Coordinates of C-alpha atoms in Angstrom, one line a residue:
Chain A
X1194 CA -24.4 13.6 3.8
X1195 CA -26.2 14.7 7.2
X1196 CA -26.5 18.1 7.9
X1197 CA -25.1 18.8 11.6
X1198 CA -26.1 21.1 14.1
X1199 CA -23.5 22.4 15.1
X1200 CA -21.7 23.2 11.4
X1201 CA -21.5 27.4 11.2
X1202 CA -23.3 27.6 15.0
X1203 CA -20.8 26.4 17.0
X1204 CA -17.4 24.4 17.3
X1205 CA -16.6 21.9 14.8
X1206 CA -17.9 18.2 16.3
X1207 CA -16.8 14.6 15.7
X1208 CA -19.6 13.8 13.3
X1209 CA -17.7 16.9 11.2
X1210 CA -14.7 14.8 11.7
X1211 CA -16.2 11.2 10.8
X1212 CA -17.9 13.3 7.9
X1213 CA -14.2 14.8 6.5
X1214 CA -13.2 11.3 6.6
X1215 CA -16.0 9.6 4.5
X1216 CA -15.9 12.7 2.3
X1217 CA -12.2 12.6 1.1
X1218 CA -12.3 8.5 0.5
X1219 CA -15.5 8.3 -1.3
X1220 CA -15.7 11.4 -3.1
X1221 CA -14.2 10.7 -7.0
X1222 CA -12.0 13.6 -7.2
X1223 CA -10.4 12.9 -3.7
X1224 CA -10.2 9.3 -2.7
X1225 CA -7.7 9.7 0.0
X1226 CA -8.3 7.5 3.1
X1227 CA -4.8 8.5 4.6
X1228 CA -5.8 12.2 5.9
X1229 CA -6.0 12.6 9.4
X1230 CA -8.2 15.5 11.0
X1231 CA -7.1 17.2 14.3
X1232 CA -10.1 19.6 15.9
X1233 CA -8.3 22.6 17.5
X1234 CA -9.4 25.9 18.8
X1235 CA -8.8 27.6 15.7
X1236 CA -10.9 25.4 13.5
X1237 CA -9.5 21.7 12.1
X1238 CA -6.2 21.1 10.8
X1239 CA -6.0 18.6 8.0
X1240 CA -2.6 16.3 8.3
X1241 CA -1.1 13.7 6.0
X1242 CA 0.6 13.2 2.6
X1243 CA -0.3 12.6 -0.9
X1244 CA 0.5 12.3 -4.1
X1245 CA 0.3 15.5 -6.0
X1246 CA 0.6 19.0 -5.3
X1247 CA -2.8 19.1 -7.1
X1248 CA -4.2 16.7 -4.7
X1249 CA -3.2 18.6 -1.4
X1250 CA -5.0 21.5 -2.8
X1251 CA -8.5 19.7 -4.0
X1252 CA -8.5 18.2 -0.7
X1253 CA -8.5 21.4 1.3
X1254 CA -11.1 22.6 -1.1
X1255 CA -12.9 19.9 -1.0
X1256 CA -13.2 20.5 2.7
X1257 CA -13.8 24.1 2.6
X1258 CA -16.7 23.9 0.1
X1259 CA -18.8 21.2 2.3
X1260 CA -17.8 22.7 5.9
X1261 CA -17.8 27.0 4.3
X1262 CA -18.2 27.9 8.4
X1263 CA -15.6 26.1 10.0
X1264 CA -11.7 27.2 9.5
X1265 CA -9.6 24.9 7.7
X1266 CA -5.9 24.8 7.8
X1267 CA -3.7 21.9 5.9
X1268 CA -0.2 20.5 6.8
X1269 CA -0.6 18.2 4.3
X1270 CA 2.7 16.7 2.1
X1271 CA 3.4 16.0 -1.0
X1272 CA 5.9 12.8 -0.8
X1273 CA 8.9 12.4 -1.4
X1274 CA 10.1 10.6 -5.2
X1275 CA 13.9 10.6 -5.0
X1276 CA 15.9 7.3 -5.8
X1277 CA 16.9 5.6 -2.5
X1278 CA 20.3 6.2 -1.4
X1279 CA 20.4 3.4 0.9
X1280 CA 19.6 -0.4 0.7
X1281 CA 18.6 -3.0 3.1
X1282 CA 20.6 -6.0 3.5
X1283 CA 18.5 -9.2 3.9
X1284 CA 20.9 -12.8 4.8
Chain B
X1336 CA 23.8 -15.6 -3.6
X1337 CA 22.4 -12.6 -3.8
X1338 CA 19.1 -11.0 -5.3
X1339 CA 18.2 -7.6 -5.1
X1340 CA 14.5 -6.4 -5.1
X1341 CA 13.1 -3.3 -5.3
X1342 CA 9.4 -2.1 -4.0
X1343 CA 7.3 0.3 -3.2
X1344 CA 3.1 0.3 -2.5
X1345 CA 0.6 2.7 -2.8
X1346 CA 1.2 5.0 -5.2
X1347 CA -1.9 5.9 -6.1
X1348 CA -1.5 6.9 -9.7
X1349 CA -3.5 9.1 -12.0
X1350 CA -2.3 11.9 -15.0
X1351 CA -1.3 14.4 -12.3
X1352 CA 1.4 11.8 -10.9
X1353 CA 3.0 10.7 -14.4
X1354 CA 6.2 11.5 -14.6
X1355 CA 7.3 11.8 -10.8
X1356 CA 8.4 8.5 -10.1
X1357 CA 10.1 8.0 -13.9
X1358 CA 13.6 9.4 -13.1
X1359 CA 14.3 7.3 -10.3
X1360 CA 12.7 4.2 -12.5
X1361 CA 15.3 4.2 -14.6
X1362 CA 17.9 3.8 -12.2
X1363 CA 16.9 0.5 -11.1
X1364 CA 18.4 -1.5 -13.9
X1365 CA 21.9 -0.6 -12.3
X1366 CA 20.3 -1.7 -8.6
X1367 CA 17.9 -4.2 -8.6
X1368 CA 17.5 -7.2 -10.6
X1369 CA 13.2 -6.7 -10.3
X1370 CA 10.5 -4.1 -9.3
X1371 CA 7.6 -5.5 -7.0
X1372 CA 4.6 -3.5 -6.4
X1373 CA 2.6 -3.7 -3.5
X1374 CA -0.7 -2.8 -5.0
X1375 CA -2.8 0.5 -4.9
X1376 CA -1.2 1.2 -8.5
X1377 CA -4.1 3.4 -9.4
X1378 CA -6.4 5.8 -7.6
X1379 CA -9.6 4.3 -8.7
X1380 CA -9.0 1.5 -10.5
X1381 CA -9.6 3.2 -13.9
X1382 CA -9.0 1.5 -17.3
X1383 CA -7.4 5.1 -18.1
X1384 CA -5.5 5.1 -14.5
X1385 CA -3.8 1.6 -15.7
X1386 CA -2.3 3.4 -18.6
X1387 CA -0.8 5.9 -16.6
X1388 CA 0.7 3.4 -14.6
X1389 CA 1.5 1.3 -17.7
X1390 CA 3.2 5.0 -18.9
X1391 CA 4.9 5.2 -16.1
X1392 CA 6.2 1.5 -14.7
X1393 CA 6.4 -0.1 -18.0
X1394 CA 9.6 -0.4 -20.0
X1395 CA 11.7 -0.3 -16.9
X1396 CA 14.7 -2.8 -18.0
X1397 CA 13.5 -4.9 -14.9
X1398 CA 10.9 -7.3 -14.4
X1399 CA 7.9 -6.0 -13.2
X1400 CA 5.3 -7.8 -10.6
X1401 CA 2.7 -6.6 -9.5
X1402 CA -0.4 -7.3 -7.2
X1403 CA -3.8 -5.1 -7.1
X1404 CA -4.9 -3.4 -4.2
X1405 CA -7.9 -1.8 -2.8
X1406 CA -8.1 1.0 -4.6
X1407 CA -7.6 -0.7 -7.8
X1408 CA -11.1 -2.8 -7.2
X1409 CA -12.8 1.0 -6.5
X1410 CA -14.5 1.0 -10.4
X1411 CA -14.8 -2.9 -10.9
X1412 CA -12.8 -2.5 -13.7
X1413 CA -10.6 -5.4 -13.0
X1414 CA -10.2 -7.2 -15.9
X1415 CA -9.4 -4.2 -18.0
X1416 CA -6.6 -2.7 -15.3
X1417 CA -5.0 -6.4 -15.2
X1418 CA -5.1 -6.1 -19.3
X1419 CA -3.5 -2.7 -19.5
X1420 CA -0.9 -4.0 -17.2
X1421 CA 0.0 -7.2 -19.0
X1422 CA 0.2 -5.5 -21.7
X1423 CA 3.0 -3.3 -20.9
X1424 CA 4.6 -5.9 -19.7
X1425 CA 3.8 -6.2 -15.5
X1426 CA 3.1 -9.4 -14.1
X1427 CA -0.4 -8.9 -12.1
X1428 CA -0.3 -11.9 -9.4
X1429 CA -3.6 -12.8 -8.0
X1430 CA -3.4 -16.1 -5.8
X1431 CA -0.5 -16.5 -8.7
X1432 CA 3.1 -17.0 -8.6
X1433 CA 6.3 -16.7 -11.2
X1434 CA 10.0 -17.5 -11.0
X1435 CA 12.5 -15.3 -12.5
X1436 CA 16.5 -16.4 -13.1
X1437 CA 18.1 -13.1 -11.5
X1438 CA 22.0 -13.4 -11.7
X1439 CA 21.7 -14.7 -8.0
X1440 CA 19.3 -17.2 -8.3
X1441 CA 15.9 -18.2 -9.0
X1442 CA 13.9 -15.5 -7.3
X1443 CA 10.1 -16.5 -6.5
X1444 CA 7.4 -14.5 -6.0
X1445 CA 3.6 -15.5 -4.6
X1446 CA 1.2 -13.0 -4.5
X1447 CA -2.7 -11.8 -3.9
X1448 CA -3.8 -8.8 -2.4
X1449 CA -5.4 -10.3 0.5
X1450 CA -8.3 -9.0 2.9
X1451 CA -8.8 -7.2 6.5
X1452 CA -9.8 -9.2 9.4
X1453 CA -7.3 -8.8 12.0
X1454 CA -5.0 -10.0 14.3
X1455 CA -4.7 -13.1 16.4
X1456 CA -7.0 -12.7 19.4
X1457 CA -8.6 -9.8 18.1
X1458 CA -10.1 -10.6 14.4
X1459 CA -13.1 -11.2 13.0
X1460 CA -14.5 -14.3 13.0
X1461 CA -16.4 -17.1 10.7
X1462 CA -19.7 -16.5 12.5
X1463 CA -23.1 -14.6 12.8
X1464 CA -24.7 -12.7 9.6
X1465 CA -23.9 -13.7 6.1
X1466 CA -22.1 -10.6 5.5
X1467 CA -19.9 -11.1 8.3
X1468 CA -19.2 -14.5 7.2
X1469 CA -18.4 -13.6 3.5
X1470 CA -15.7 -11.1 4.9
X1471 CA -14.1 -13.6 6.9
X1472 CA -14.6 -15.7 4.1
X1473 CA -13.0 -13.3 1.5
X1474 CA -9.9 -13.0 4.2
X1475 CA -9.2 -17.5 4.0
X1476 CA -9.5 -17.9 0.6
X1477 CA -6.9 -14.9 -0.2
X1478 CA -4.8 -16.8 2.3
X1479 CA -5.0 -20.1 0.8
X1480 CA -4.9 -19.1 -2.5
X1481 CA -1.1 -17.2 -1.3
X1482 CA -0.3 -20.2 0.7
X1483 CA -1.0 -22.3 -2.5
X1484 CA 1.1 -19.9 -4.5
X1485 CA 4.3 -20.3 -2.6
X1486 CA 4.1 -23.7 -2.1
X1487 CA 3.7 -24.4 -6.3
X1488 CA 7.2 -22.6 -6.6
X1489 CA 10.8 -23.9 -7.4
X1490 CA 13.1 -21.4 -6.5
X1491 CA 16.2 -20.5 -4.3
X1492 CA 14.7 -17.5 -2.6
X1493 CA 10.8 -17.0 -2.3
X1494 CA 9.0 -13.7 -1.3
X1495 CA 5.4 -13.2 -0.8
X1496 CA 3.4 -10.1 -2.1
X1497 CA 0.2 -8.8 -0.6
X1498 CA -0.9 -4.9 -0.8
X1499 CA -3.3 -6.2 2.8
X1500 CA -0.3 -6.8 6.0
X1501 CA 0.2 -10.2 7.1
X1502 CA 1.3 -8.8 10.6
X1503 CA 0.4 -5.8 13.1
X1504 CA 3.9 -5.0 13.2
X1505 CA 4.2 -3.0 10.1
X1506 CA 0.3 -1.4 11.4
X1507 CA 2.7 0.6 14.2
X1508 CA 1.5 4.1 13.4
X1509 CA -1.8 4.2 12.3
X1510 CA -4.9 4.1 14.9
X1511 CA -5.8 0.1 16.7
X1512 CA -9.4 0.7 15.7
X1513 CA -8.8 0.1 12.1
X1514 CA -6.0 -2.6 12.3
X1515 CA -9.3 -5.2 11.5
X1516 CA -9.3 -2.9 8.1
X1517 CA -5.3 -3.1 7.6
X1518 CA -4.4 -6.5 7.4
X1519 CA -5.2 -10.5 8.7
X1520 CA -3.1 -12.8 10.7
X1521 CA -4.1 -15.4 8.4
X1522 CA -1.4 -14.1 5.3
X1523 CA 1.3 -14.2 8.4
X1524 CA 0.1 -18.2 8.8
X1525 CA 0.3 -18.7 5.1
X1526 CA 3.8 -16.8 4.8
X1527 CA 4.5 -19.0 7.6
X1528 CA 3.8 -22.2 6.1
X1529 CA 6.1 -22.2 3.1
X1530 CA 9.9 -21.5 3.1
X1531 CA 9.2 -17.6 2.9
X1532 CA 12.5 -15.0 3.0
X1533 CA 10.9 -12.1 2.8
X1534 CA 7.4 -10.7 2.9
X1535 CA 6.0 -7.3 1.4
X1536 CA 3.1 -5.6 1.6
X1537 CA 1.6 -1.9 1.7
X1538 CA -2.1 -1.0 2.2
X1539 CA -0.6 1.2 5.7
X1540 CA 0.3 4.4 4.8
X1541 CA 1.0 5.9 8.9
X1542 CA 2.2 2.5 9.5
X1543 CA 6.1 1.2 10.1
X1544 CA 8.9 -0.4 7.5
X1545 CA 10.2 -3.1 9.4
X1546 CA 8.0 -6.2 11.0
X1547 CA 8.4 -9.9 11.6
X1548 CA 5.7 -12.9 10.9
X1549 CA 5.0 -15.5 14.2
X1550 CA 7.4 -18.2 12.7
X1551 CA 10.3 -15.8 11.6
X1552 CA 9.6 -14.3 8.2
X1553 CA 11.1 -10.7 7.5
X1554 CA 8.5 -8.2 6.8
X1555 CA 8.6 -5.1 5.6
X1556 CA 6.0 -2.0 4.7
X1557 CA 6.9 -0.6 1.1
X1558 CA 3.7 1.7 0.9
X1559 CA 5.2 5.4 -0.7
X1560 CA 3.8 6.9 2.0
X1561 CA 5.9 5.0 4.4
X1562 CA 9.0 4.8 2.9
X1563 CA 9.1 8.4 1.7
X1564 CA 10.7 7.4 -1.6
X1565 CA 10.4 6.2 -5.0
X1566 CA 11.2 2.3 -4.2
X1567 CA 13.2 0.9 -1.2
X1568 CA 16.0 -1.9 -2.3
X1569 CA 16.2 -5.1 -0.3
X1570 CA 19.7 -7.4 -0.7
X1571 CA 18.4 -10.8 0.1
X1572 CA 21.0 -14.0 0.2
X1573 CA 23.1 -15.8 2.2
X1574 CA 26.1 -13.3 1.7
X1575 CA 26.1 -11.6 5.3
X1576 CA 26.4 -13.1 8.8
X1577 CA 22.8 -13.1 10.8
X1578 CA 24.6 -10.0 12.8
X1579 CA 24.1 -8.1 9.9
X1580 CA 20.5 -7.9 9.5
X1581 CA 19.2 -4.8 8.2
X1582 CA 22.7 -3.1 8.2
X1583 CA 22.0 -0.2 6.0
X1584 CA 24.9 0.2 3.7
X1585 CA 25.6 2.9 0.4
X1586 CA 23.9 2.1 -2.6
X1587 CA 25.2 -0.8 -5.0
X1588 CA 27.2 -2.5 -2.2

């Protein structure tokens, strides 16, 4: 990974948000490609849904560990298992 | 005539997963007469992943059929996934076809798990560097190996199976840049040239449920992400008027 300028000296840039993305596909214990990341003024907010409880929580981690500077927020789900309760009819 | 299929893509699954899907599993021999999956079975594509999904797909009381997806090629440990699989009993389709006897008729499906490209107008093309040739490459043969597939099969009612999109429809959702990473137009043209009903796929997780191929071929998103639960059921026959397409009705009608 490329250390960035402006990680812990100033807002977070889109090389920090190309970086989060490459970072949660290709890192082993993560291997999401379905998590978006929104910059806001706060600091970035991490959106999308996975799998596991255990997996929302390793991604924001994750996150927090490689960018320690920059405020990190999730809104990410854990979906939904439930049987359907409605079909599609197909003629 | 009816035959009901269940599906769902994408479920990415790994020990912390077992167990989730399993209640609604064993529902499905009272509402579908067979279980496709759409590919990204696994996270990584892990001998020991396979055996989760194995754990938790297997034994169902419905046929099982399966293609691979992306994810499952992450730790070239193809051969051993598509064991595990077989083993407990799923069907792995890989340019591959089978035709089950479902109380409604003979139900065909043809699948691979196809390749990126892109869309009519706006796809990669045959040309240029040698890696951008074997991409485009990779993305024809998949195609011709599904159009080959659906064409080998004697069946009443025949439904492709790719975990890559055959159309942008189902792409609604998820950003334009990557649609060249999502899916190719040349699945659509093989769905297209064989008697296809119905066409599934995943791969899109912000993408849409419901699309349509260039010559007329339902299509439809099953990835979890997208459908928000365990398996979506599709009724497909000649039992309803054409008015009634994709009338949602209760359960078990």
């Amino acid at each position: 990974m490329t250390q960035h300028r402006g990680t812990g000296i100033g807002p977070p840039d889109e090389y920090i948000e190309a970086e989060i993305h490459r970072l949660l596909a290709e890192d082993p214990a993560v291997a999401e490609q379905g998590i978006t990341v929104v910059r806001r003024e706060t600091g970035l907010v991490l959106y999308g849904e996975v799998e596991s409880a255990h997996r929302r929580e390793e991604i924001v981690r994750r996150v927090a560990d490689r960018f320690p500077d920059v405020p990190v927020t999730s809104e990410i789900g854990v979906i939904r298992t439930e049987a359907p309760t409605q079909i599609e009819q197909l003629p | 005539m009816v035959i009901r299929i269940a599906a769902v893509g994408d479920v990415h699954l790994d020990e912390d997963v077992v167990g989730r899907f399993r209640p609604a599993l064993e529902e499905l021999p009272d509402c579908a007469d067979v279980l496709l999956l759409a590919g990204d079975l696994t996270r990584h594509g892990t001998e020991a992943e396979a055996r989760c999904v194995a754990q938790e797909f297997g034994g169902l009381g419905v046929p099982v059929i399966t293609v691979l997806g992306n994810h499952d090629h992450q730790c070239d440990q193809v051969p051993q996934v598509v064991k595990v699989l077989e083993d407990a009993g799923i069907t792995v389709l890989e340019g591959t076809g089978v035709v089950l006897e479902c109380a409604g008729g003979r139900l065909g499906v043809a699948g691979v798990k196809g390749f990126g490209g892109g869309f009519a107008g706006r796809c990669a093309s045959d040309f240029g560097e040698p890696e951008m040739k074997a991409f485009v490459r990779t993305t024809t043969d998949s195609a011709d190996r599904l159009a080959q597939a659906l064409h080998s099969l004697d069946c009443d009612l025949l439904v492709a199976l790719t975990h890559y999109a055959p159309v942008p429809d189902t792409l609604a959702g998820e950003p334009l840049e990557i649609y060249p990473f999502l899916g190719a137009y040349q699945l659509g043209q093989a769905i297209d040239s064989a008697p296809t009903a119905l066409a599934l796929h995943g791969h899109a997780h912000a993408g849409s449920e419901r699309g349509v191929t260039p010559g007329g071929v339902r299509v439809r998103n099953v990835a979890h992400p997208v459908i928000k639960q365990a398996y979506s059921v599709f009724h497909v026959g000649d039992h309803l008027d054409q008015g009634e397409v994709s009338r949602l009705s209760a359960s078990g009608t």
